[in-house]
Short mmCIF file of C-alpha atoms in Angstrom, two decimals:
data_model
loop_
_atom_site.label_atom_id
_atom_site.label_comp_id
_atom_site.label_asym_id
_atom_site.label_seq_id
_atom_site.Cartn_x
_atom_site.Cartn_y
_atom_site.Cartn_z
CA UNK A 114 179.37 104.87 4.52
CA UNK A 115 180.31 107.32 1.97
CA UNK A 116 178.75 110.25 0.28
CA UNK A 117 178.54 107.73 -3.19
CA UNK A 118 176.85 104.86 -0.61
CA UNK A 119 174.61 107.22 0.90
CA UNK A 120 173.27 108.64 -2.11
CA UNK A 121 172.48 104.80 -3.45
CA UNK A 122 170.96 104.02 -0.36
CA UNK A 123 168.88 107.18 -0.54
CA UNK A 124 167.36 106.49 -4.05
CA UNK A 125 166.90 102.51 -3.12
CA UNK A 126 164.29 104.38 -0.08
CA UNK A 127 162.86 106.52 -2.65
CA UNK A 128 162.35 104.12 -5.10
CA UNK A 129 160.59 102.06 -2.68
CA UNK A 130 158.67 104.43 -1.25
CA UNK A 131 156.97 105.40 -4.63
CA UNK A 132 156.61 101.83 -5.43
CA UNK A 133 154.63 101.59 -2.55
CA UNK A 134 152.40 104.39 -3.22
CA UNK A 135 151.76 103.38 -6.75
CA UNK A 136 150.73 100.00 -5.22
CA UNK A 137 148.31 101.62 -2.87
CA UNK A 138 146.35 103.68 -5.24
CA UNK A 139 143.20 102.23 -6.58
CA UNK A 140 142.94 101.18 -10.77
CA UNK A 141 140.24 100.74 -13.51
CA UNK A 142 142.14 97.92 -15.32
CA UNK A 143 143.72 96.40 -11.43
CA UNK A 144 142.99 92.92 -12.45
CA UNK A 145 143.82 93.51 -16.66
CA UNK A 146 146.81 91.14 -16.10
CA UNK A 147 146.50 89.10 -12.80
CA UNK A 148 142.49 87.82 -13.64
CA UNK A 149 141.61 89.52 -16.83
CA UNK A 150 138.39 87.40 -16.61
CA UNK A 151 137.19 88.89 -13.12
CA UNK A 152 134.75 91.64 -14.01
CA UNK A 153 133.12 89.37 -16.65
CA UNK A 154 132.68 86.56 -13.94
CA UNK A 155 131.31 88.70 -11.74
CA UNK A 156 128.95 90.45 -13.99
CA UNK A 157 127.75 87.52 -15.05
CA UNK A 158 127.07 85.81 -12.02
CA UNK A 159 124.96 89.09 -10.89
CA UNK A 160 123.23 88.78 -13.77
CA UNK A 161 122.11 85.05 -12.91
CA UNK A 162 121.09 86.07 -9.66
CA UNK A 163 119.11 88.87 -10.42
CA UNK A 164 117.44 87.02 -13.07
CA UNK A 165 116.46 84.36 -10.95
CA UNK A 166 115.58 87.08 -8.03
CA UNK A 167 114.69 90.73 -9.52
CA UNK A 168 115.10 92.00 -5.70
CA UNK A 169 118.45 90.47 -5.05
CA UNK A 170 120.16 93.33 -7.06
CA UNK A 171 118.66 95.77 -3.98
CA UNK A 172 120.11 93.63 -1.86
CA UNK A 173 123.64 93.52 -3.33
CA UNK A 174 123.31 97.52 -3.66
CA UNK A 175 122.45 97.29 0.33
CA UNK A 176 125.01 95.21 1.07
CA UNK A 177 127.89 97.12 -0.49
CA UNK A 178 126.59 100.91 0.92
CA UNK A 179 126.40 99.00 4.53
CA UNK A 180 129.78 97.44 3.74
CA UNK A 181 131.35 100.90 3.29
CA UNK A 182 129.62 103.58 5.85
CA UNK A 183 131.37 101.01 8.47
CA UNK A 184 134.96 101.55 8.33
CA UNK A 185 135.38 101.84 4.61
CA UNK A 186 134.82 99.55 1.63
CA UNK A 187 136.58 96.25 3.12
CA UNK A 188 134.12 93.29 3.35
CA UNK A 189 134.34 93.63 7.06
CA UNK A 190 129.97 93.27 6.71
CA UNK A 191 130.69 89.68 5.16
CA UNK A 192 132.64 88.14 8.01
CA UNK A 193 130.60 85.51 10.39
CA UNK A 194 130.58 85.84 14.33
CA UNK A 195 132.25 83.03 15.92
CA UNK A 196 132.66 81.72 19.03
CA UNK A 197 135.15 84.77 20.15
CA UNK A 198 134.10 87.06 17.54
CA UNK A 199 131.04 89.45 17.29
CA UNK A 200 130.70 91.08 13.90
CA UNK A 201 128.52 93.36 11.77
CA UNK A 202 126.09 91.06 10.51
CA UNK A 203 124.86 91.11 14.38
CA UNK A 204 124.66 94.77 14.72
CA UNK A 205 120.90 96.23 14.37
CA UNK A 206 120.86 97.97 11.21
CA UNK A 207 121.99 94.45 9.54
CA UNK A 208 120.79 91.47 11.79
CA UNK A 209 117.98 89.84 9.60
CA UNK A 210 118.08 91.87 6.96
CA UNK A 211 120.99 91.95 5.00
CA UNK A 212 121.14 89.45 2.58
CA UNK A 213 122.90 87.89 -0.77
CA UNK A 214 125.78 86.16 1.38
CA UNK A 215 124.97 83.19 -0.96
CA UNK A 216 125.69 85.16 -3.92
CA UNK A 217 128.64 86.82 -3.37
CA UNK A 218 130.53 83.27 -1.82
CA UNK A 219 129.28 81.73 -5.40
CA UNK A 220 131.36 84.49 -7.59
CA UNK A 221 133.64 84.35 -5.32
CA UNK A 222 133.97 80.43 -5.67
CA UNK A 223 134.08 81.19 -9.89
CA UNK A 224 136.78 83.96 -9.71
CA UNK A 225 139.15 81.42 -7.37
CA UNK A 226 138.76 78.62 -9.91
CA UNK A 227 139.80 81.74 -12.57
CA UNK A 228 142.83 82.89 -10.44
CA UNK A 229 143.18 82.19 -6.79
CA UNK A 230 144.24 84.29 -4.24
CA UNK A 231 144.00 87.86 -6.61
CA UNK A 232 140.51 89.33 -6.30
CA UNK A 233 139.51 90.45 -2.93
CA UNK A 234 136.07 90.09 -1.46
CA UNK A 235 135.72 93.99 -1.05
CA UNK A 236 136.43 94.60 -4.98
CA UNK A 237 133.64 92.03 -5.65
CA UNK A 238 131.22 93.77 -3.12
CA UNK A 239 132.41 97.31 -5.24
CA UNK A 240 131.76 95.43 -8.61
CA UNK A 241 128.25 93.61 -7.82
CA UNK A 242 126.75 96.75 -6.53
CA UNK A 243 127.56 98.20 -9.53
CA UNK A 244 126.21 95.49 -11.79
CA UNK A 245 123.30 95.31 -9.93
CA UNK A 246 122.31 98.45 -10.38
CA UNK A 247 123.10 98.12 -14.34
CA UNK A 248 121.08 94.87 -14.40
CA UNK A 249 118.01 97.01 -13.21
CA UNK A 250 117.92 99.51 -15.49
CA UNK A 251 120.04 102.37 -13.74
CA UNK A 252 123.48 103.79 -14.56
CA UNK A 253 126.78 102.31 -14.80
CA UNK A 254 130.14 104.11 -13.39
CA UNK A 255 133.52 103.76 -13.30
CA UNK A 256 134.81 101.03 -10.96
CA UNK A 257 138.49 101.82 -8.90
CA UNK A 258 140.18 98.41 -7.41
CA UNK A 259 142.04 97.14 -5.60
CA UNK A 260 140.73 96.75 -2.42
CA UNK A 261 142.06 94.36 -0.06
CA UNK A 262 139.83 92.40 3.18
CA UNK A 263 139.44 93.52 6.44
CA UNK A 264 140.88 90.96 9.36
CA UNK A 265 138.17 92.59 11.25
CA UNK A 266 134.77 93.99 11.81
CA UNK A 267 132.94 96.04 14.17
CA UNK A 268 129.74 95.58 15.70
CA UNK A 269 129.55 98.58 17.43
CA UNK A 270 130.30 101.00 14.58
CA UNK A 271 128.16 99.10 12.37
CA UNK A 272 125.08 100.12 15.18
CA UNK A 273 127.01 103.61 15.32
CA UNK A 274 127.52 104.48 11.78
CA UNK A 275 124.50 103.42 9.47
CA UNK A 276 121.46 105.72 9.36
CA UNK A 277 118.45 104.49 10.46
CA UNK A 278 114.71 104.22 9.05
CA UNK A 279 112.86 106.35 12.02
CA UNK A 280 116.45 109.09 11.15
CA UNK A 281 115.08 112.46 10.81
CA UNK A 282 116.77 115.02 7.99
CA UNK A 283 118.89 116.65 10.59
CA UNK A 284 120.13 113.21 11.27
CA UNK A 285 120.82 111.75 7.92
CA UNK A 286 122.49 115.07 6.99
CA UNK A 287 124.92 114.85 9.84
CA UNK A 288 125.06 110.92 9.16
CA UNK A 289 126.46 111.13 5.86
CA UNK A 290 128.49 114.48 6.44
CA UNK A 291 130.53 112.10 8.95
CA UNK A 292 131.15 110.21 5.91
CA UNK A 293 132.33 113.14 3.40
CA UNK A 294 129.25 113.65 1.45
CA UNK A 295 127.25 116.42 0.54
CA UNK A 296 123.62 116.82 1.11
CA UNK A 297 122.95 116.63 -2.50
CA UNK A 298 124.97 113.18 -2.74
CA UNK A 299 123.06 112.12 0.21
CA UNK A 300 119.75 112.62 -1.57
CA UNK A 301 121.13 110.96 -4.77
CA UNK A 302 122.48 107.76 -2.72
CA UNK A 303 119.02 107.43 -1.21
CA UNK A 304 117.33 107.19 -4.54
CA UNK A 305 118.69 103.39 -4.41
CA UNK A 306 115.44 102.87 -2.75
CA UNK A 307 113.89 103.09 -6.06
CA UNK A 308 114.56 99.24 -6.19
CA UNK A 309 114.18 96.92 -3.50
CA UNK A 310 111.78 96.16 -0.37
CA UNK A 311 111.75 96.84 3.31
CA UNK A 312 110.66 94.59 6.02
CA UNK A 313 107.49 96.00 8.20
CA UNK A 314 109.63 96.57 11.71
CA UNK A 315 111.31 99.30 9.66
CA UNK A 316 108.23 101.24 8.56
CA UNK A 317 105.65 100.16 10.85
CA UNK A 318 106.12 103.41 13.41
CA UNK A 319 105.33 105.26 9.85
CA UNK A 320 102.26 103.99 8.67
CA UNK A 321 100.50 104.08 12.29
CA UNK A 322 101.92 106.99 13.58
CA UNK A 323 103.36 109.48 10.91
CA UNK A 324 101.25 112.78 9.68
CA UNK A 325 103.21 113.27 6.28
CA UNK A 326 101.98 110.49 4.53
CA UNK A 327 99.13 109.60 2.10
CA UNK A 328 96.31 108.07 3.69
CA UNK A 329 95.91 105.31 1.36
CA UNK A 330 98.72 104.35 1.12
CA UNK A 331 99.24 104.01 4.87
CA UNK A 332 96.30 102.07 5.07
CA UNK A 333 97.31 99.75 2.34
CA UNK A 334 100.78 99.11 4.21
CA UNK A 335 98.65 97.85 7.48
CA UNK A 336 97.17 95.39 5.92
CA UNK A 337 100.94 94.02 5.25
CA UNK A 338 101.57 94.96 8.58
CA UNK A 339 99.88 95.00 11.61
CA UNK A 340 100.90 96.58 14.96
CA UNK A 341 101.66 93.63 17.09
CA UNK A 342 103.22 91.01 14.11
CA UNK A 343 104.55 90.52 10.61
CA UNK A 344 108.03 91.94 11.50
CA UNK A 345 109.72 90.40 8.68
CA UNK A 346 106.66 90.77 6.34
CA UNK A 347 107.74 92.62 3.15
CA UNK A 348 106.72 95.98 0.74
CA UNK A 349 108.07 97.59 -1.53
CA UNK A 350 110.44 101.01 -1.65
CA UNK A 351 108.97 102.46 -4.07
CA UNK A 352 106.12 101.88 -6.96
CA UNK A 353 108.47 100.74 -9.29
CA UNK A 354 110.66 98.26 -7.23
CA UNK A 355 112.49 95.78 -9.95
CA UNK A 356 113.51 99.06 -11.97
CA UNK A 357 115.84 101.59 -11.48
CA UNK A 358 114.25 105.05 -12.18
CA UNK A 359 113.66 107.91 -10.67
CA UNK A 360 110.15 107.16 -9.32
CA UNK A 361 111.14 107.33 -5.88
CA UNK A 362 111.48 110.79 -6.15
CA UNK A 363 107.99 110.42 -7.67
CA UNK A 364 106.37 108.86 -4.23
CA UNK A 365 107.96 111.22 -2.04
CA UNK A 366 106.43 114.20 -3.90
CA UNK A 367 102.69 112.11 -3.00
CA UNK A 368 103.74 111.51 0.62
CA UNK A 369 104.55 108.02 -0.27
CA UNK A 370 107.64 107.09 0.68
CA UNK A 371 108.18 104.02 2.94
CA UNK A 372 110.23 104.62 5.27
CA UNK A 373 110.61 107.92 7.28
CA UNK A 374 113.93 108.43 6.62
CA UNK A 375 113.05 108.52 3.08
CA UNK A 376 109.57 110.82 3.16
CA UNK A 377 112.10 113.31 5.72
CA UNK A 378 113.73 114.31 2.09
CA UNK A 379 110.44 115.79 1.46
CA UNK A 380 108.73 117.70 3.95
CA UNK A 381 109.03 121.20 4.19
CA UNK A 382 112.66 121.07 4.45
CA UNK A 383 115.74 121.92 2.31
CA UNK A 384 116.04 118.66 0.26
CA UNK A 385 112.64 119.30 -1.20
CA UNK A 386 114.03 120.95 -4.01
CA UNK A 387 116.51 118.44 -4.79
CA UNK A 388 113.58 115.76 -4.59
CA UNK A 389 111.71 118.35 -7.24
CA UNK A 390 114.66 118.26 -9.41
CA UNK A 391 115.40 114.38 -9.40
CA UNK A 392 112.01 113.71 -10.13
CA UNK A 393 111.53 116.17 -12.86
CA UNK A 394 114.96 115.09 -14.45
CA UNK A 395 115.83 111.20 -14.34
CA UNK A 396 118.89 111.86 -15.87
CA UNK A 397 120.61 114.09 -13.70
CA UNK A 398 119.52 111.72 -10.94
CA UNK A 399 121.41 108.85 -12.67
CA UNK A 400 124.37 111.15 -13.07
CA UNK A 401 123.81 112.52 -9.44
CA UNK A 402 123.77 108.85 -8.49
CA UNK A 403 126.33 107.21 -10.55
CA UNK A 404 129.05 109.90 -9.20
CA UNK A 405 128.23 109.24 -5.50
CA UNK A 406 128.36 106.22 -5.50
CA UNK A 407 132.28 106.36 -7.07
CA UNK A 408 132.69 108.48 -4.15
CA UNK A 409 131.26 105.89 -1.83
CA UNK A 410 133.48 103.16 -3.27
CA UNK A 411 136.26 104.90 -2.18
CA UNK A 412 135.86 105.20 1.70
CA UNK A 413 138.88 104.34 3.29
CA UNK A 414 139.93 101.10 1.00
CA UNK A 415 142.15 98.99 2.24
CA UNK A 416 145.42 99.08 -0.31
CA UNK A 417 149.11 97.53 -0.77
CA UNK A 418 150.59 95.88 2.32
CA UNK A 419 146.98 96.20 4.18
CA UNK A 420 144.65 93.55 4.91
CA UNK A 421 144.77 90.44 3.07
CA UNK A 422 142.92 88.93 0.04
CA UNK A 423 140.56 86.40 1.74
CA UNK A 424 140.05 82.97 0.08
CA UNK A 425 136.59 82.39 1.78
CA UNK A 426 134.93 85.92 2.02
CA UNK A 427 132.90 84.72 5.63
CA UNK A 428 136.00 84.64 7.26
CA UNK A 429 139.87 85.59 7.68
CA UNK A 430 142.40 83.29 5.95
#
C-alpha cells in the first residue's frame, strides 16, 4: 500500500472514529427528526396518569433514581425475572415497592405506534421522571438522550447500590459519593420525598424505636402501623405529598421526617445547614434539585453501538 493509500485509509479510520463519538454523546433535540412526537407523547401520557393517580408521579421519580444508582440510566430496573433470569425488581430495595410498570409499557405502546424501534425504554424512564416532577408542581430541566436498553440487570447490585431507609448520614454520604455526587446534591435529590408515600416496613423501626423524632407524630404513624402487621400499609413523605415544594425540608426541621434516612439530614450533623437553607429558600432547592438530577440522568448511559432499543421494555428483544 502506498504512502497516497495509507493516508486515505487513515482519514476513512478517523472519520469513523469521530462519527462514532458524535453518535455516542447524549442530545436535547435526539429524537427532533427520527420521532419528533416523542416528548409530547410521553408528557402527555404522564400527565394522564398522574391525573388519574396524584402519587404515581413519586413513583415514576422512584423508579427512574432506582433505575440509575444500579449500573447507570438503562432500564435494566424494568426487565422481568424469568425462568433463568433473576433481576432488579427482586432485589430488596425494589421487591414490592416499586411501581408504575403499567405506565411506562402504555407510553411505550403510544411512542411504537408513533415510530417503532427509535425511542428506548431508558430515555422514557429519563423523560417521565422529569414530567412527573413538572406535573407536581416542581422544576423542569434539561433532558440529554439517547440512551439505549440494557440486555441485562443485576440483582445483586441493585441490593448493593441503593441506600436504604434505616442508612445513617455516614452511609448515604458514602452511598451517593460512590455515585459522583456531592453531599449537597445528595441532600437536594432527597428532597424528592417531598411527594410520594412509604410503606410501614420502611419506617416502622423509626416510629417505635427512634429518639429524634416528634412524639406526635410518631404516635400518629402507629396507628398506621403497628409492630407485628400492616407491612405494606401506607403514609405519607412529607405533609405536603401530591406537591412538589420544599416542605420536606420543613418536617425535618420538626423531627418529622419519615423515614430515618431522611430525619439523618437533620440531626446534629453537617447537612443541617443545607436542610436550613432549602427550607428557608424553595427556590434554590428547585435549582439545587433540578441540576442533580441532570447529573443523575447521566450515569453511565448506554450510547451508539451499546445495548439495544427494546420493543417491549419488560424484556430483551
Amino acid at each position: 500500500m502506498g504512502p497516497s493509500s495509507m493516508y486515505n485509509v487513515a482519514l476513512i479510520l478517523l472519520f469513523s472514529f469521530l462519527l462514532g463519538m458524535s453518535s455516542a454523546k447524549l442530545s436535547e433535540n435526539f429524537y427532533e427528526k427520527s420521532c419528533p412526537k416523542a416528548l409530547s407523547i410521553i408528557k402527555s401520557g404522564v400527565r394522564s396518569a398522574v391525573q388519574a393517580e396524584p402519587r404515581m408521579g413519586a413513583s415514576l421519580l422512584r423508579l427512574h433514581f432506582h433505575d440509575c444508582f444500579v449500573n447507570g440510566c438503562d432500564a435494566s430496573v424494568l426487565l422481568d425475572d424469568t425462568a433463568n433470569f433473576t433481576g432488579e425488581k427482586s432485589a430488596a430495595p425494589n421487591n414490592g415497592s416499586i411501581r408504575g410498570f403499567d405506565v411506562i409499557d402504555n407510553i411505550k405502546t403510544q411512542v411504537e405506534k408513533s415510530c417503532p424501534g427509535v425511542v428506548s425504554c431508558a430515555n422514557i424512564l429519563t423523560l417521565t421522571s422529569r414530567d412527573s416532577v413538572v406535573a407536581l408542581g416542581g422544576p423542569s430541566w434539561k433532558v440529554l438522550l439517547g440512551r439505549r436498553d440494557s440486555t441485562t440487570a443485576s440483582f445483586s447490585d441493585a441490593n448493593r447500590d441503593l441506600p436504604a431507609p434505616v442508612f445513617n448520614l455516614s452511609q448515604l454520604i458514602s452511598s451517593f459519593s460512590n455515585k459522583g455526587f456531592s453531599v449537597r446534591e445528595m441532600v437536594a435529590l432527597s428532597g424528592a420525598h417531598t411527594i410520594g408515600q412509604a410503606r410501614c416496613v420502611s419506617f416502622r423501626d423509626r416510629i417505635y424505636n427512634d429518639t429524634n423524632i416528634n412524639a406526635s407524630f410518631a404516635r400518629s404513624l402507629q396507628a398506621k402501623c403497628p409492630r407485628s402487621e400492616g407491612d405494606n400499609n401506607l403514609a405519607p413523605l412529607d405533609s405536603s405529598p401530591i406537591e412538589f415544594d420544599s416542605v420536606y425540608f420543613k418536617n425535618l426541621q420538626s423531627q418529622k421526617g419519615l423515614l430515618h434516612s431522611d430525619q439523618e439530614f437533620f440531626n446534629g450533623g453537617s447537612t443541617d445547614s443545607i436542610v436550613n437553607t432549602y427550607s428557608l429558600n424553595p427556590l434554590t432547592f428547585a435549582s439545587d434539585f433540578a441540576n442533580a438530577m441532570v447529573k443523575m440522568n447521566t450515569l453511565s448511559p448506554l450510547t451508539g453501538s451499546n445495548g439495544e432499543i427494546r420493543k417491549n421494555c419488560r424484556k430483551i428483544n
